[in-house]
mmCIF file of C-alpha atoms in Angstrom:
data_model
loop_
_atom_site.group_PDB
_atom_site.id
_atom_site.type_symbol
_atom_site.label_atom_id
_atom_site.label_comp_id
_atom_site.label_asym_id
_atom_site.label_seq_id
_atom_site.Cartn_x
_atom_site.Cartn_y
_atom_site.Cartn_z
ATOM 1 C CA LYS B 119 -27.486 -104.414 85.873
ATOM 2 C CA ALA B 120 -27.566 -108.089 85.571
ATOM 3 C CA SER B 121 -24.846 -110.479 84.245
ATOM 4 C CA VAL B 122 -25.162 -112.054 80.572
ATOM 5 C CA ASP B 123 -23.493 -115.027 79.246
ATOM 6 C CA VAL B 124 -21.638 -114.046 75.586
ATOM 7 C CA SER B 125 -20.449 -117.135 76.079
ATOM 8 C CA PRO B 126 -21.622 -119.756 72.424
ATOM 9 C CA PRO B 127 -23.622 -123.169 74.310
ATOM 10 C CA GLN B 128 -21.385 -125.492 74.332
ATOM 11 C CA SER B 129 -18.065 -123.549 74.157
ATOM 12 C CA ASN B 130 -15.628 -124.813 77.366
ATOM 13 C CA ILE B 131 -13.995 -121.517 77.908
ATOM 14 C CA ARG B 132 -11.124 -123.106 80.172
ATOM 15 C CA THR B 133 -6.991 -123.673 79.759
ATOM 16 C CA ARG B 134 -5.035 -127.299 80.155
ATOM 17 C CA VAL B 135 -1.822 -124.453 81.131
ATOM 18 C CA HIS B 136 -0.214 -125.198 84.072
ATOM 19 C CA GLU B 137 -1.849 -127.874 84.231
ATOM 20 C CA TYR B 138 -3.149 -125.947 87.672
ATOM 21 C CA GLY B 139 -4.899 -123.061 85.087
ATOM 22 C CA GLY B 140 -3.746 -119.954 83.839
ATOM 23 C CA ALA B 141 -6.164 -117.030 83.200
ATOM 24 C CA ALA B 142 -8.144 -118.688 80.167
ATOM 25 C CA VAL B 143 -10.174 -115.203 79.057
ATOM 26 C CA THR B 144 -7.935 -111.906 78.078
ATOM 27 C CA MET B 145 -10.196 -109.075 77.427
ATOM 28 C CA ALA B 146 -10.046 -105.747 74.440
ATOM 29 C CA PRO B 147 -12.044 -104.029 76.203
ATOM 30 C CA GLN B 148 -11.063 -101.351 73.141
ATOM 31 C CA ALA B 149 -11.899 -103.181 70.423
ATOM 32 C CA ASN B 150 -15.419 -104.636 71.811
ATOM 33 C CA VAL B 151 -13.336 -108.365 72.052
ATOM 34 C CA ALA B 152 -12.520 -110.882 74.660
ATOM 35 C CA TYR B 153 -9.586 -113.908 73.427
ATOM 36 C CA VAL B 154 -10.485 -117.140 74.913
ATOM 37 C CA SER B 155 -9.040 -120.430 75.102
ATOM 38 C CA ASP B 156 -10.742 -122.893 73.640
ATOM 39 C CA PHE B 157 -11.401 -125.900 76.167
ATOM 40 C CA ALA B 158 -11.629 -128.474 73.275
ATOM 41 C CA THR B 159 -8.834 -127.746 71.207
ATOM 42 C CA GLN B 160 -6.513 -125.162 73.218
ATOM 43 C CA GLN B 161 -7.139 -122.323 70.042
ATOM 44 C CA LEU B 162 -6.635 -119.214 71.130
ATOM 45 C CA CYS B 163 -9.859 -117.431 69.890
ATOM 46 C CA ARG B 164 -11.258 -113.989 69.753
ATOM 47 C CA LEU B 165 -14.371 -114.071 70.525
ATOM 48 C CA SER B 166 -16.936 -109.731 70.148
ATOM 49 C CA LEU B 167 -18.620 -108.469 72.437
ATOM 50 C CA GLN B 168 -20.789 -106.149 70.483
ATOM 51 C CA SER B 169 -23.094 -108.265 69.857
ATOM 52 C CA THR B 170 -26.286 -110.345 72.255
ATOM 53 C CA THR B 171 -27.260 -112.926 69.368
ATOM 54 C CA GLU B 172 -25.902 -116.214 67.968
ATOM 55 C CA GLN B 173 -21.728 -116.004 68.922
ATOM 56 C CA THR B 174 -19.474 -117.807 66.841
ATOM 57 C CA LEU B 175 -15.452 -118.792 68.432
ATOM 58 C CA GLU B 176 -13.135 -117.489 65.638
ATOM 59 C CA PRO B 177 -10.029 -119.840 66.269
ATOM 60 C CA VAL B 178 -6.630 -117.511 65.715
ATOM 61 C CA THR B 179 -4.730 -119.644 66.730
ATOM 62 C CA PRO B 180 -3.418 -122.898 64.255
ATOM 63 C CA LEU B 181 -5.366 -126.502 65.299
ATOM 64 C CA GLU B 182 -2.641 -128.495 66.194
ATOM 65 C CA THR B 183 -3.420 -132.122 67.806
ATOM 66 C CA THR B 184 -0.752 -134.406 69.750
ATOM 67 C CA SER B 185 -1.161 -137.605 68.992
ATOM 68 C CA GLY B 186 -0.774 -139.365 72.285
ATOM 69 C CA THR B 187 -3.699 -136.908 73.626
ATOM 70 C CA GLY B 188 -5.337 -135.171 70.439
ATOM 71 C CA CYS B 189 -5.349 -132.321 73.158
ATOM 72 C CA GLY B 190 -4.153 -129.395 71.417
ATOM 73 C CA ARG B 191 -0.270 -128.686 71.816
ATOM 74 C CA TYR B 192 -0.289 -125.754 72.021
ATOM 75 C CA ARG B 193 -2.102 -124.308 74.678
ATOM 76 C CA PHE B 194 -2.614 -120.658 75.643
ATOM 77 C CA ALA B 195 -2.819 -118.238 79.047
ATOM 78 C CA ASP B 196 -2.683 -115.450 81.509
ATOM 79 C CA GLY B 197 -3.149 -113.559 78.134
ATOM 80 C CA VAL B 198 -1.845 -109.703 77.778
ATOM 81 C CA TYR B 199 -3.722 -106.994 75.319
ATOM 82 C CA ASP B 200 -2.315 -104.080 74.309
ATOM 83 C CA ASP B 201 -4.344 -101.880 72.846
ATOM 84 C CA GLN B 202 -1.652 -99.375 70.957
ATOM 85 C CA ARG B 203 -0.715 -101.708 67.982
ATOM 86 C CA LYS B 204 -3.024 -103.839 68.663
ATOM 87 C CA VAL B 205 -2.034 -107.185 69.805
ATOM 88 C CA ILE B 206 -2.221 -109.752 72.239
ATOM 89 C CA PHE B 207 1.049 -111.635 73.987
ATOM 90 C CA CYS B 208 0.494 -114.907 75.903
ATOM 91 C CA ILE B 209 1.981 -117.642 77.752
ATOM 92 C CA ARG B 210 2.007 -120.410 74.717
ATOM 93 C CA GLU B 211 2.765 -124.219 76.541
ATOM 94 C CA ASP B 212 4.060 -126.542 73.579
ATOM 95 C CA HIS B 213 3.186 -129.721 74.308
ATOM 96 C CA GLY B 214 5.186 -131.882 71.522
ATOM 97 C CA GLU B 215 3.855 -134.119 69.227
ATOM 98 C CA ASP B 216 3.659 -136.679 71.804
ATOM 99 C CA GLY B 217 1.492 -134.757 73.445
ATOM 100 C CA ALA B 218 4.647 -135.032 77.124
#
């Protein structure tokens, strides 16, 4: 099969966790969903894989920015989706109010 872009145009799916790049995508195949880290905000977002029409990133974590960087205070990566409980577990780094 040919590859298909499922992320919205202009989106940037990657994470700053571990600074060397933790996994930014977690698949939930039974739910036909991917959970992704939005690079601009570092929020964890839900991305439906059911539609090939216009896709949007739906934030599932609050946006809290740091004063020093303007980047997300919390950064998410390396998720595992538990289909039985319908929950995702992730690494969350807290970079504090100053971004350190």
